[in-house]
XYZ file of C-alpha atoms in Angstrom:
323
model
C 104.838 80.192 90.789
C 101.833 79.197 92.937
C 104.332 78.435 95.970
C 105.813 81.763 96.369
C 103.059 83.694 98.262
C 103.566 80.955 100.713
C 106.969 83.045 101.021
C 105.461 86.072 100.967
C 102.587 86.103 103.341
C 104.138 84.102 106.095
C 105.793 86.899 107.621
C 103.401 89.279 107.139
C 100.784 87.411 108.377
C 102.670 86.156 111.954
C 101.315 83.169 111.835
C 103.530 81.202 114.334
C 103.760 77.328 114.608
C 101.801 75.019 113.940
C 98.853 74.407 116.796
C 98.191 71.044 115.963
C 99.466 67.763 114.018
C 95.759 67.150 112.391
C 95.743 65.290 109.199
C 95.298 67.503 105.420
C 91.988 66.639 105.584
C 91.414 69.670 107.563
C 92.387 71.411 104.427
C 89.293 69.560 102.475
C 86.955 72.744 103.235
C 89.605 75.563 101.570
C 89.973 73.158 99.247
C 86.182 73.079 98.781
C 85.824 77.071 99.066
C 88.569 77.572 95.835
C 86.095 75.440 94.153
C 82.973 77.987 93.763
C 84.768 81.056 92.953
C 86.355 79.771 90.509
C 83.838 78.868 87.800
C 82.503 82.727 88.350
C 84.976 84.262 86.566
C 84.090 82.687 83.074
C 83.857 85.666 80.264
C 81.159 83.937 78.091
C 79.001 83.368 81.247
C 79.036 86.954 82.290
C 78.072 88.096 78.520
C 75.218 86.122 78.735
C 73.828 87.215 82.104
C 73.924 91.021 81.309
C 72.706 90.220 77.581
C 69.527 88.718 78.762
C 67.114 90.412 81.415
C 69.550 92.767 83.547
C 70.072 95.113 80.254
C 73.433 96.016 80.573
C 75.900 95.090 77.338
C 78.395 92.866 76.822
C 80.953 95.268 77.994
C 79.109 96.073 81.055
C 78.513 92.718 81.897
C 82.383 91.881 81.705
C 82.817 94.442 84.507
C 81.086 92.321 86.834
C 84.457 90.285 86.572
C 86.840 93.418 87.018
C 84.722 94.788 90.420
C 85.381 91.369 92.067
C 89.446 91.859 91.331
C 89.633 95.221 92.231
C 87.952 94.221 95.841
C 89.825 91.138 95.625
C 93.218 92.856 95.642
C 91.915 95.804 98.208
C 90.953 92.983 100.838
C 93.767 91.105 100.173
C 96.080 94.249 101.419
C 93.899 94.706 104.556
C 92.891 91.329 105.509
C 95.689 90.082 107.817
C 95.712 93.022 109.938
C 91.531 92.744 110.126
C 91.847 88.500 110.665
C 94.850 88.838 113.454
C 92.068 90.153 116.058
C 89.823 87.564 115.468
C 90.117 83.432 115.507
C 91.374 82.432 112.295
C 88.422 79.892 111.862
C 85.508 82.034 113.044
C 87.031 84.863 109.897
C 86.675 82.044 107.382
C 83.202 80.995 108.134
C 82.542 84.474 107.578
C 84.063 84.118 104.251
C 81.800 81.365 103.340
C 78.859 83.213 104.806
C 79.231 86.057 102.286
C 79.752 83.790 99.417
C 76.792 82.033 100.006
C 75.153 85.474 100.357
C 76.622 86.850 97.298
C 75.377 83.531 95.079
C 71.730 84.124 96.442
C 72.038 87.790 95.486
C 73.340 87.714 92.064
C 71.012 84.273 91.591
C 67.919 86.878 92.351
C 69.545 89.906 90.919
C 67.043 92.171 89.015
C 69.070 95.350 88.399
C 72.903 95.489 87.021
C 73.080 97.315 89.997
C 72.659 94.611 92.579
C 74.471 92.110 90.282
C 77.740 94.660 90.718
C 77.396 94.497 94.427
C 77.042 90.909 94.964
C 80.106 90.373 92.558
C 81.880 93.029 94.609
C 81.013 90.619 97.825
C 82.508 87.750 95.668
C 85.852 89.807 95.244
C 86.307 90.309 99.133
C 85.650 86.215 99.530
C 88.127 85.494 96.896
C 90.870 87.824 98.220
C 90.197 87.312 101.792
C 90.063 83.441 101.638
C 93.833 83.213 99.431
C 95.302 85.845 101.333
C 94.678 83.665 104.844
C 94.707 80.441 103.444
C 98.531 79.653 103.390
C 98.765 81.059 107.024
C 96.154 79.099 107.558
C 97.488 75.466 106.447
C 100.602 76.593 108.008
C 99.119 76.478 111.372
C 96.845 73.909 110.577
C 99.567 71.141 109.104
C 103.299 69.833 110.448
C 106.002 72.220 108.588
C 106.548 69.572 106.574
C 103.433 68.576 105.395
C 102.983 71.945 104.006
C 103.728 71.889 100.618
C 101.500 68.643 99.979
C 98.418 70.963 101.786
C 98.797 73.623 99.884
C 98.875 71.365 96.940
C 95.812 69.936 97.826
C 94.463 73.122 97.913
C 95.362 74.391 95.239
C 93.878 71.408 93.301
C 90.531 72.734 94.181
C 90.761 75.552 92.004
C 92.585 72.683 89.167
C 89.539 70.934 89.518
C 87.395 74.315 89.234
C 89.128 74.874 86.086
C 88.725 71.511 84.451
C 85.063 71.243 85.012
C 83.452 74.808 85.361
C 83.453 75.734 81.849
C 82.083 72.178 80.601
C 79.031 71.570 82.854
C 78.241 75.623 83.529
C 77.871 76.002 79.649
C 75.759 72.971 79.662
C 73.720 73.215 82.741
C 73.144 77.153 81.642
C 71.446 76.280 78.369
C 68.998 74.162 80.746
C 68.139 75.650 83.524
C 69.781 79.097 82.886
C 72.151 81.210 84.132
C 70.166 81.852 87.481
C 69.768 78.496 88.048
C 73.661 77.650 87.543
C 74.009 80.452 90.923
C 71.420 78.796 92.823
C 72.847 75.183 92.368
C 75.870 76.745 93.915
C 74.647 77.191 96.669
C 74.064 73.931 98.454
C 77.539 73.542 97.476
C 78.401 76.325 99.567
C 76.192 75.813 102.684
C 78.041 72.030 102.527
C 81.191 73.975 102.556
C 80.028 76.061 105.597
C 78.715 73.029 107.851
C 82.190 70.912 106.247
C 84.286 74.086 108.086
C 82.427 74.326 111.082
C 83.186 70.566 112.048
C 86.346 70.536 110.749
C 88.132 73.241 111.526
C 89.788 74.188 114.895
C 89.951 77.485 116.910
C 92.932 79.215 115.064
C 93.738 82.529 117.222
C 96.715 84.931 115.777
C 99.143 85.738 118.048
C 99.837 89.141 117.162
C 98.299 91.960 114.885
C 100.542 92.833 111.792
C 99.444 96.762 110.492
C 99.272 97.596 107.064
C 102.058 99.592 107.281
C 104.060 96.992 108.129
C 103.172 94.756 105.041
C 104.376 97.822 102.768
C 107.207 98.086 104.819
C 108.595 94.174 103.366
C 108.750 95.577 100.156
C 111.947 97.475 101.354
C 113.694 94.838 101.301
C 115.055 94.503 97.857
C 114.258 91.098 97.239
C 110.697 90.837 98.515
C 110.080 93.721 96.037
C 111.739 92.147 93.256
C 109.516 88.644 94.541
C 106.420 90.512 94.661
C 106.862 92.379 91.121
C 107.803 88.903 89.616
C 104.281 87.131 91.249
C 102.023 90.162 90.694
C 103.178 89.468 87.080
C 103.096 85.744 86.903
C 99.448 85.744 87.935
C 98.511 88.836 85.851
C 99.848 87.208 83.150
C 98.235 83.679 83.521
C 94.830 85.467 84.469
C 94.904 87.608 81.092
C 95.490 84.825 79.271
C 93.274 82.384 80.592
C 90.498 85.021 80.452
C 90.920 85.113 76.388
C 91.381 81.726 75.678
C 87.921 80.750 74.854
C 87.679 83.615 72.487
C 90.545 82.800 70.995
C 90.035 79.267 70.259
C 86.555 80.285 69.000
C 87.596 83.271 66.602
C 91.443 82.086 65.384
C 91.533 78.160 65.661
C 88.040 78.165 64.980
C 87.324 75.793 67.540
C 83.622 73.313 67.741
C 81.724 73.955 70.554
C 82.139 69.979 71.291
C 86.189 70.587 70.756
C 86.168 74.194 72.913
C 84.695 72.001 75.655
C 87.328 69.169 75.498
C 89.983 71.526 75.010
C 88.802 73.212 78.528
C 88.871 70.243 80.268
C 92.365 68.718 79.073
C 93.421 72.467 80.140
C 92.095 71.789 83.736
C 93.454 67.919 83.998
C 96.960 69.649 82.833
C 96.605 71.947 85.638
C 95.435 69.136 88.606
C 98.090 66.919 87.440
C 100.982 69.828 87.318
C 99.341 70.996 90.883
C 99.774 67.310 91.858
C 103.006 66.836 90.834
C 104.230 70.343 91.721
C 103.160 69.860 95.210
C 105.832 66.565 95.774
C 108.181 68.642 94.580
C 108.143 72.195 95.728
C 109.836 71.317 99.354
C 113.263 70.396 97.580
C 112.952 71.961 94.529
C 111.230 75.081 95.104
C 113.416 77.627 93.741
C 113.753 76.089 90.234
C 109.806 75.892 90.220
C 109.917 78.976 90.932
C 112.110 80.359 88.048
C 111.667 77.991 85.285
C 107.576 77.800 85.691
C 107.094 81.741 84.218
C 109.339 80.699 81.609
C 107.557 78.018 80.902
C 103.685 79.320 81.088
C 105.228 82.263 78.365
C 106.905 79.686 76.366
C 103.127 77.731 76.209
C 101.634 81.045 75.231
C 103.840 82.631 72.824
C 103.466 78.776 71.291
C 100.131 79.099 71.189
C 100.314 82.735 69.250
C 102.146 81.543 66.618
C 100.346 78.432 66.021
C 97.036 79.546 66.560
C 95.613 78.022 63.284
C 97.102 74.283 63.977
C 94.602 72.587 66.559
C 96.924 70.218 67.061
C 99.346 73.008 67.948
C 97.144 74.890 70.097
C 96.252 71.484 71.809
C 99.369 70.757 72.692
C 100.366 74.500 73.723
C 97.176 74.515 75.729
C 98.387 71.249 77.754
C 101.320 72.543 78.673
C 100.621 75.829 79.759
C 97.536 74.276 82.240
C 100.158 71.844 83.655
C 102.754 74.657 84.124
C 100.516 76.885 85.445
């Protein structure tokens, strides 16, 4: 599932060979930068920050998670043609720059107002930085070395996954919610300086236009690819988005047990990343069909047996190692 925008994007994007043979370790900073966004997106965090001292309600507060998708999906539609004028590496510092930005901002936010905005910032990172980062390894990497980069970057947001929940939960209750944002941000800044070593002058060769991005979706089987990932990932989001709840309200779920639960979701997901990464050059289109069927097989599971902890466990494994 996770390999097909590699599919998608490269043409789009015009990304050309590869411009050097450098090691994956170049990949360590996008690696890095899938690892802040992702604890932000956490539905129990974002109650609590507008149910304290920005007075906004619950359901307010949960927008600040749909403003960062909706300019997540705009930038990722506009972002190739706006990153093929300009070197590759200089556009992802940028990226970093305005993640950084937007942790100080909604760290110090004292309106719902400003919180929207910065979140809004956070949505253009997030879409900008995985709509360039496959291009991006692609250049950066050997052709064949490709699938084990973008597995490695893809483990960052594993990783994200299998310890945001955990230690932002626990960190929040001591330092609060502002303080979880500003401990971000070192993380961030060590991203920036980690990119500006690393990282080589990437240049685009040519300038794809929008239009031209629609236009793949003529093609009858890019359309039919891009329907079937727009609802893979809609899918996985949606449901990973209302499994806290869920656990809490119909398996009735400790707080110690919610937070081990989390975390053996997130191992399942680095070691299906890991493993899915060694296998996606030579088995990539069975991945790529049997994976959906295999994250809805995890959920429906998980419907059904919803009272069973054992059953939910187990359903809850799988579907972080399939997804």
């Amino acid at each position: 599932m996770k390999t097909k925008t590699r599919i998608l994007l490269a043409p789009a994007l015009s990304v050309g060979p590869p411009t050097t043979s450098i090691e994956a370790r170049r990949n360590l900073p996008l690696l890095e930068e899938s690892l802040v966004p992702s604890p932000l997106s956490d539905r129990k965090m974002w109650s609590a920050v507008g149910s304290m001292d920005l007075r906004a309600t619950e359901g307010m507060a949960g927008q600040a998670i749909s403003i960062s998708g909706l300019f997540a999906v705009v930038t990722s539609l506009v972002i190739a043609t706006i990153a093929a004028r300009f070197d590759r590496r200089n556009v992802l510092l940028t990226l970093t720059g305005l993640m950084t930005l937007s942790l100080v901002v909604i760290a110090e936010a004292e309106s719902f107002a400003m919180l929207m905005i910065a979140r809004a910032v956070l949505g253009i990172v997030v879409g900008g930085f995985w709509s360039l980062s496959t291009a991006t390894v692609m250049r950066l990497v050997p052709h064949s070395s490709v699938p084990r980069a973008l597995g490695l970057i893809y483990t960052g947001n594993a990783v994200a996954t299998a310890f945001a929940a955990p230690i932002g939960s626990y960190f929040g209750g001591i330092v609060g919610w502002r303080g979880v944002f500003w401990a971000l941000v070192p993380i961030a800044l060590a991203n920036f300086a980690w990119q500006w070593i690393s990282l080589p002058s990437i240049r685009s060769e040519t300038a794809s236009p929008v239009s031209e991005l629609f236009g793949l979706l003529r093609r009858r089987y890019v359309a039919f690819a891009t329907l079937a990932v727009m609802l893979s990932f809609a899918g996985a989001f949606t449901a990973f988005t209302y499994f806290r709840p869920f656990l809490e309200s119909v398996s009735h779920v400790s707080l110690p047990g919610l937070s081990l639960m989390l975390l053996a979701l997130g191992m399942a997901g680095f070691v299906g990343t890991s493993l899915a990464s060694r296998f996606a050059g030579e088995h990539m289109t069975s991945l790529l069909r049997w994976l959906p069927v295999g994250v809805a097989g995890a959920t429906l599971l998980m419907l059904m047996g919803g009272r069973s902890l054992s059953v939910v466990a187990l359903a809850l494994f799988v579907w972080g190692a399939l997804n």
